[in-house]
Coordinates of C-alpha atoms and ligand atoms in Angstrom, one line a residue:
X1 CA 0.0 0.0 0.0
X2 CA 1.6 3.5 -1.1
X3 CA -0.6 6.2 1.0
X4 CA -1.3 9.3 -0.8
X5 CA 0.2 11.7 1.8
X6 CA 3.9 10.0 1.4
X7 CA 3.6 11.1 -2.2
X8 CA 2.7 14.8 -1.0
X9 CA -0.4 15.0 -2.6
X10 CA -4.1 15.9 -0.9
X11 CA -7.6 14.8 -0.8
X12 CA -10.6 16.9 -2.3
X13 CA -12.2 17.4 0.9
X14 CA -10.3 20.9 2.1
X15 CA -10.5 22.0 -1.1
X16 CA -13.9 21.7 -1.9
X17 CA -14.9 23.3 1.7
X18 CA -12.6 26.1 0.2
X19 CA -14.3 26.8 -3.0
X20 CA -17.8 25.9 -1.8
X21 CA -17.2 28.6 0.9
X22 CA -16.0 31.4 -1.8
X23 CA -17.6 30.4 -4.9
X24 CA -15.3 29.2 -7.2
X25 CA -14.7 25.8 -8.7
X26 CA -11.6 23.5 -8.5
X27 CA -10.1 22.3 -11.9
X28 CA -10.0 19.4 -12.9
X29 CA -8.1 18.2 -16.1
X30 CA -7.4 15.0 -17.4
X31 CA -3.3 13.8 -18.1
X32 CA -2.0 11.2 -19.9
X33 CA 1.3 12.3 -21.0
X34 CA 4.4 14.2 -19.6
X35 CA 3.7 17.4 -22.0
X36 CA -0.1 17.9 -20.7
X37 CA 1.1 17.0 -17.0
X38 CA 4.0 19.9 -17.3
X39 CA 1.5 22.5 -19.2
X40 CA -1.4 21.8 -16.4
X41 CA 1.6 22.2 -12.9
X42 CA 2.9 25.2 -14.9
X43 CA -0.1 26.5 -15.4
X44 CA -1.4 25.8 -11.6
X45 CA 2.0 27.1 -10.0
X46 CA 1.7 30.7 -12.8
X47 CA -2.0 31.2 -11.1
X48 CA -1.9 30.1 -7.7
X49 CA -4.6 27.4 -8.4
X50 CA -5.4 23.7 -6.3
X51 CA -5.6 21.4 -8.9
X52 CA -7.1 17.8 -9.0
X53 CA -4.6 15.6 -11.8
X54 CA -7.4 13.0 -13.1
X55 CA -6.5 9.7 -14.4
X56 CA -9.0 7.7 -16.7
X57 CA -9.1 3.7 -17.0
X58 CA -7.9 4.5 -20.5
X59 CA -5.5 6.6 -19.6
X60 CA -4.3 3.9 -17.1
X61 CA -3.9 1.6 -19.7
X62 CA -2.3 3.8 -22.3
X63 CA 0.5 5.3 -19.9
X64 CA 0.8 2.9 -17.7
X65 CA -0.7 2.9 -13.9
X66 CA 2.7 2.7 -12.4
X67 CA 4.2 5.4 -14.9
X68 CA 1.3 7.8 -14.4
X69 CA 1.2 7.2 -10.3
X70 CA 5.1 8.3 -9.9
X71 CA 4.6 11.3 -12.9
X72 CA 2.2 12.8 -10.1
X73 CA 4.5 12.5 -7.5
X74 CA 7.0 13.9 -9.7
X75 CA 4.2 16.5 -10.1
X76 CA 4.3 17.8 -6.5
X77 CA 7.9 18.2 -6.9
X78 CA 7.9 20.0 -10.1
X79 CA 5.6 22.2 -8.3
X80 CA 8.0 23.1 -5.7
X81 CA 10.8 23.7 -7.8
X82 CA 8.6 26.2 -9.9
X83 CA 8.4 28.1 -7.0
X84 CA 5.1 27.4 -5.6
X85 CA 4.3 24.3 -3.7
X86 CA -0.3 24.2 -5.4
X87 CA -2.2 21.5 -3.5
X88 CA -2.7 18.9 -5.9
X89 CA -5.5 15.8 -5.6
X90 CA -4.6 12.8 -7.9
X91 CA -8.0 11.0 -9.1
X92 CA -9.8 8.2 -10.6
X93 CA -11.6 10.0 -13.4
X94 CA -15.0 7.6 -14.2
X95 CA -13.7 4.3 -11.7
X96 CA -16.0 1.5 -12.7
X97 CA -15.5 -1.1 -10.2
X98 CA -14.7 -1.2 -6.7
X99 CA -11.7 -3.4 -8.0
X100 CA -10.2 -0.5 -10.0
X101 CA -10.8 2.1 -7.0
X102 CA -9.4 0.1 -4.9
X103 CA -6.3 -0.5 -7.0
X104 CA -5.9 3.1 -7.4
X105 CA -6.0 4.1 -3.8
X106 CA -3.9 1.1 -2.9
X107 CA -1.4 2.9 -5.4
X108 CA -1.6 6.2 -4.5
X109 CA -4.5 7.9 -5.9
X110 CA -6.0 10.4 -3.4
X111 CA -9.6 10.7 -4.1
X112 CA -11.7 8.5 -6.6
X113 CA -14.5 8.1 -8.5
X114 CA -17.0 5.6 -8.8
X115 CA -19.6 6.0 -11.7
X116 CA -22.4 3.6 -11.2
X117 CA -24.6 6.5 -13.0
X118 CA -25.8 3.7 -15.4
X119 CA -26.4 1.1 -12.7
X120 CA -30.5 1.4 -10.8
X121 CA -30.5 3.4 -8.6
X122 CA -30.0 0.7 -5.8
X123 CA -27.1 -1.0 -7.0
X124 CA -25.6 2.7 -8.0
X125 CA -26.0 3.1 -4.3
X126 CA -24.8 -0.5 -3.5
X127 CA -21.2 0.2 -5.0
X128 CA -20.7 3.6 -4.1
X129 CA -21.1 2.7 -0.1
X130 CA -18.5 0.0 -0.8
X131 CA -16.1 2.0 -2.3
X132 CA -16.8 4.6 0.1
X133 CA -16.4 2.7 3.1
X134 CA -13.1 1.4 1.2
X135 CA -11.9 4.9 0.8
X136 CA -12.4 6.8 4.0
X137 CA -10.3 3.7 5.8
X138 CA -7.8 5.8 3.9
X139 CA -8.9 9.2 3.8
X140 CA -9.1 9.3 0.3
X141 CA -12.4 11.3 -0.8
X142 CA -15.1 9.6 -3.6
X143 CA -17.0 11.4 -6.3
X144 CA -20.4 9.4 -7.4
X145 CA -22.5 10.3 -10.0
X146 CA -26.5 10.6 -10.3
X147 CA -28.2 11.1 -13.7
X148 CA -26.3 10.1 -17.0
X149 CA -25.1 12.6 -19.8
X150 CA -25.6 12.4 -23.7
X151 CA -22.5 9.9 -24.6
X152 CA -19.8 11.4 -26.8
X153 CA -21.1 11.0 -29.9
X154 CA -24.7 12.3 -28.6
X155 CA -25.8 15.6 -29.1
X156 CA -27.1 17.1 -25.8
X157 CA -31.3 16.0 -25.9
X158 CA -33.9 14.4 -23.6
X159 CA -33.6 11.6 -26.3
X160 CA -29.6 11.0 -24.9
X161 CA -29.5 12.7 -21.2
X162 CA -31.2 11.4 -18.1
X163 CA -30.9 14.8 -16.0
X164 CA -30.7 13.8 -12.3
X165 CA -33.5 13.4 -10.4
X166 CA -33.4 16.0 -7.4
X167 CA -35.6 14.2 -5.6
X168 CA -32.9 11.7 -5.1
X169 CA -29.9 13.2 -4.4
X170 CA -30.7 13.5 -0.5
X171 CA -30.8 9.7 -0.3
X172 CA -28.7 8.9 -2.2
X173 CA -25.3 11.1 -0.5
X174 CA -26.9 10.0 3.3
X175 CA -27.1 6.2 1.9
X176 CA -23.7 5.9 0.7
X177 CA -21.7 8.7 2.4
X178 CA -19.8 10.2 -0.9
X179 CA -18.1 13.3 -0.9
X180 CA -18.8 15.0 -3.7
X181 CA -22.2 14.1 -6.4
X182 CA -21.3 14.7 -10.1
X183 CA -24.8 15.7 -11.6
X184 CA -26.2 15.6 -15.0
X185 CA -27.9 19.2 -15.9
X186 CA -26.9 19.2 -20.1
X187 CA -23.6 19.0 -20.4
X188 CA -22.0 15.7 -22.2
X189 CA -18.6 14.3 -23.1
X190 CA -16.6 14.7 -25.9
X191 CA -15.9 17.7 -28.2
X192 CA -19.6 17.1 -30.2
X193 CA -22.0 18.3 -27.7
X194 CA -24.3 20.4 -29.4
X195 CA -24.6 20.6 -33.4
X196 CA -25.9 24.0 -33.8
X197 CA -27.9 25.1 -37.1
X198 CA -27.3 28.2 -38.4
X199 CA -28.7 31.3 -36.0
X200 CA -29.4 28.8 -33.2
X201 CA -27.6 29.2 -29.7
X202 CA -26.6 26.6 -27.3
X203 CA -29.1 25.4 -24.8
X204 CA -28.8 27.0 -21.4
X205 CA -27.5 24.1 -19.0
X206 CA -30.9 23.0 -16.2
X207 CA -29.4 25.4 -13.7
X208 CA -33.1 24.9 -12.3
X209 CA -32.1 21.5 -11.7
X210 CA -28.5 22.3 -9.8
X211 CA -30.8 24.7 -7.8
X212 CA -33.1 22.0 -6.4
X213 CA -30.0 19.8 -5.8
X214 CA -28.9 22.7 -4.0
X215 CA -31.7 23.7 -1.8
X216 CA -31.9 19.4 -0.9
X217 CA -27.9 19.1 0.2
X218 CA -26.9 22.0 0.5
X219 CA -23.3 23.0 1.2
X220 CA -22.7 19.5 -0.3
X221 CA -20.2 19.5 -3.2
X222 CA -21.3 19.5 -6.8
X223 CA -19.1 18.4 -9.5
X224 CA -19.4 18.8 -13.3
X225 CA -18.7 16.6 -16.3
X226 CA -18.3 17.7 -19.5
X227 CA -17.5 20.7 -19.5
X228 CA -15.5 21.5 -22.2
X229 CA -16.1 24.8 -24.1
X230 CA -15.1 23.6 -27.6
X231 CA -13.7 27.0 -28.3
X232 CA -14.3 28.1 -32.1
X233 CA -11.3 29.5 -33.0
X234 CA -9.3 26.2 -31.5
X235 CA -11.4 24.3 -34.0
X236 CA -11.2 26.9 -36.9
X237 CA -7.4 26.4 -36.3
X238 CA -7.3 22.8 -36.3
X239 CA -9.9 23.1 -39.4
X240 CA -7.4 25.6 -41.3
X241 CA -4.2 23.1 -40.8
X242 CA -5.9 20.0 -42.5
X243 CA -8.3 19.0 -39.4
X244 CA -12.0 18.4 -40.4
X245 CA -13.9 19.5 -37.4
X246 CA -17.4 20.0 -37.9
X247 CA -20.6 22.0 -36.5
X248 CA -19.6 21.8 -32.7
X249 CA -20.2 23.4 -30.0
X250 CA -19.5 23.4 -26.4
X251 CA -20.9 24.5 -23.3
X252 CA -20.1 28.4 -23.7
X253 CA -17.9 30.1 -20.6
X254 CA -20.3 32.2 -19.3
X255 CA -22.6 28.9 -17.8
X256 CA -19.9 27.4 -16.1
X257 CA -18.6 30.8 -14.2
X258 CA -22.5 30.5 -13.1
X259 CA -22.0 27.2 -12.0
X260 CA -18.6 27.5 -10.6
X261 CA -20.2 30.3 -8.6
X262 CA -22.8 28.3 -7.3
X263 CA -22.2 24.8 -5.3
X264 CA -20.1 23.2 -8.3
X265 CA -16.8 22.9 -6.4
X266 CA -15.2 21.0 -9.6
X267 CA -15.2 21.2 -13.0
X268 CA -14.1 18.5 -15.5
X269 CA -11.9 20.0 -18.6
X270 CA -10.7 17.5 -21.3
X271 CA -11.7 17.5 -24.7
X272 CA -11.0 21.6 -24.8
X273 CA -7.1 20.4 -23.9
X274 CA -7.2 17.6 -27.0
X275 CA -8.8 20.3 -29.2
X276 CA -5.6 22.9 -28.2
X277 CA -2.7 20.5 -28.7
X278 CA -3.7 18.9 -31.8
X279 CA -4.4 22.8 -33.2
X280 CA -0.8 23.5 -32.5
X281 CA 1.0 20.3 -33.7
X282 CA -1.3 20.9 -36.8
X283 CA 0.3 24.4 -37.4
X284 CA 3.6 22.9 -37.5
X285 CA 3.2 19.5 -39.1
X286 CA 1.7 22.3 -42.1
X287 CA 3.9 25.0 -41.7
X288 CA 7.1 23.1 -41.6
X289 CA 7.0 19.6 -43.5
X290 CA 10.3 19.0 -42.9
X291 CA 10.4 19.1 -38.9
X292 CA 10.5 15.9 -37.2
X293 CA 11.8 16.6 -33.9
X294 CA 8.9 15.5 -31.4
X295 CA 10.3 18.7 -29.2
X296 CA 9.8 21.0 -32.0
X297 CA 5.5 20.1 -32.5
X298 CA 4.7 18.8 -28.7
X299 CA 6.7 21.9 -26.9
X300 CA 4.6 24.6 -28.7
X301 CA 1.6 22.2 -27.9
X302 CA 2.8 22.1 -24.1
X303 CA 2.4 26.0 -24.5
X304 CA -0.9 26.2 -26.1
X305 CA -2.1 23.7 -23.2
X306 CA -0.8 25.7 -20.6
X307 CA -2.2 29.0 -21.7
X308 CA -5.7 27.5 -22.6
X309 CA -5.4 26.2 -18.7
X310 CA -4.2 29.6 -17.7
X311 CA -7.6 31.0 -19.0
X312 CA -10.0 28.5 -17.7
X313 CA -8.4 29.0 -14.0
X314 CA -8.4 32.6 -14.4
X315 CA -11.4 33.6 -16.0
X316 CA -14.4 30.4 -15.9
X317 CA -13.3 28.5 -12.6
X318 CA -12.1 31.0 -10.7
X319 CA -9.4 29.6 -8.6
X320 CA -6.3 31.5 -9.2
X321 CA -4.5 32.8 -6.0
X322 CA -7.0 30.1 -3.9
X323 CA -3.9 27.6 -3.6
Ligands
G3H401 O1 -14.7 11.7 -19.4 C1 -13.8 11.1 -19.9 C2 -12.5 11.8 -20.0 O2 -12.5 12.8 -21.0 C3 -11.4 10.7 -20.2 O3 -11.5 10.2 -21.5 O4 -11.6 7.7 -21.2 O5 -10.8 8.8 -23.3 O6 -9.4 8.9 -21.3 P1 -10.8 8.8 -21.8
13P402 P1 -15.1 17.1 -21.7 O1 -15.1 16.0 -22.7 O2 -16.2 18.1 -21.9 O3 -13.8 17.8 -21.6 O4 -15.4 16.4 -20.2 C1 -14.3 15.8 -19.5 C2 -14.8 15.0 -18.4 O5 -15.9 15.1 -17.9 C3 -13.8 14.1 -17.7 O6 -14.4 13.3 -16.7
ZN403 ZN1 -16.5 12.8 -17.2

């Protein structure tokens, strides 16, 4: 057993106290490679902002679970020696078993998540308890999930999104004892979340719904999935250098400061990271043919990463100078 703590890292649960008490989110971006792990610490130590490092089952398997478990350690230190020591949780991003949670905090992972959003209800709240009473033997904190969002290749409709049911939130945090409830109010996965036709906007996210949550738990920590922004001139870059994005949208800045305002204490940033690095290895895979130098394509990538970070912190989440 490697506890968290030797590693330096934290748990969610002083953070999310934090930003629930001053209305502002905690980010919370996906790694799977040195270059996105450097841009998101540089980015967290330029802005003064906690940070939770999330690790997918495919991003387990693609970098390796021992690898990725010792780049995050590495990641506290690389913290430190860029001048600023940011509290940083490393977490189980959509943890499907109780095997696979426990394997990750057994390994160093600080605070997990267990997604039995697809399970019934009573068998969603049957694994969440046993990886929660798994987890607080440890102190590691656990994210569940109630209500399921449009898949990634969904577009964002009744037909694809079971919006939770606030009715059973109340139950379901007392019954299994979870730490923070990722909720579905319109947001999806993926980089094609709304396809827009021409003069149409994108659909307000059911803020009525995180307000019922709210008034049912409230103070209790709200998290948000797919929340990527899909910014338009990342994908009109991306389009210009050979790419073939098209008609998508995300869910537009100025919903998630609202939500990072309110009870959402995290906010889950991905796809909008994907869309930035391949828009800037584009540029110079077409701009210089003859560059082959993985340096020369992934270190202006690392830079595009880190700035796009730099602005979500800043100006949708809200946590710069809250480290
Ligand atoms: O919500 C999923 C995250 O974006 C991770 O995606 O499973 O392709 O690593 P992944
Ligand atoms: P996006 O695909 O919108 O970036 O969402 C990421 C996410 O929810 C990771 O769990
Ligand atoms: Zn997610």
């Amino acid at each position: 057993m490697i506890h968290y703590k030797e590693l330096g890292l934290v748990n969610s649960r002083e953070l999310f106290r934090k930003a629930m008490a001053s209305g502002y989110a905690i980010p919370a971006f996906n790694f799977n490679n040195m270059e996105q792990l450097q841009a998101i610490i540089t980015a967290c130590v330029e802005t003064k902002s906690p940070v939770i490092l999330q690790v997918s089952k495919g991003a387990r398997q693609y970098a390796n679970q021992t690898l990725l478990r010792y780049m995050a350690q590495g990641a506290v230190e690389f913290a430190k020696e860029l001048g600023f020591a940011v509290p940083i949780v490393l977490h189980l991003d959509h943890g499907d078993s109780f095997e696979l949670c426990k394997s990750c905090i057994e390994t160093g992972f600080s605070s997990v998540m267990i997604d039995g959003s697809h399970l019934p209800y009573d068998e969603n709240v049957k694994l969440t308890r046993q990886v929660v009473e798994f987890a607080h033997q440890h102190d590691v904190t656990v994210e569940g999930e109630l209500g399921v969002l449009a898949g990634i290749e969904d577009e964002v409709s009744s037909e694809h999104t079971h919006y939770t049911k606030p009715e059973e939130v109340e139950d379901f945090v007392s019954k299994t004892g979870v730490d923070s409830l990722a909720i579905s109010i319109g947001t999806s996965h993926g980089a094609y979340k709304f396809k827009l036709k021409p003069g149409e906007s994108v659909p307000p996210l059911r803020f009525d719904i995180l307000e019922e949550v709210e008034k049912r738990i409230p103070g209790f920590p709200i998290v948000l999935h797919g929340a990527s922004s899909v910014p338009q001139d990342i994908v009109d870059m991306i389009n210009k250098y050979g790419g073939k994005l098209e008609n998508t949208a995300g869910v537009p800045e100025d919903q998630l400061r609202r939500a990072a305002a309110s009870a959402v204490c995290k906010i889950n940033i991905d796809s909008d990271g994907r869309l930035a690095m391949t828009a800037a290895i584009r540029k110079v895979f077409a701009e210089k043919p003859d560059e082959f130098d993985p340096r020369k394509y992934l270190g202006p990538a690392r830079e595009a990463l880190k700035e796009l970070y730099k602005h979500k912190i800043v100006h949708v989440l809200g946590s710069a100078n809250k480290a």
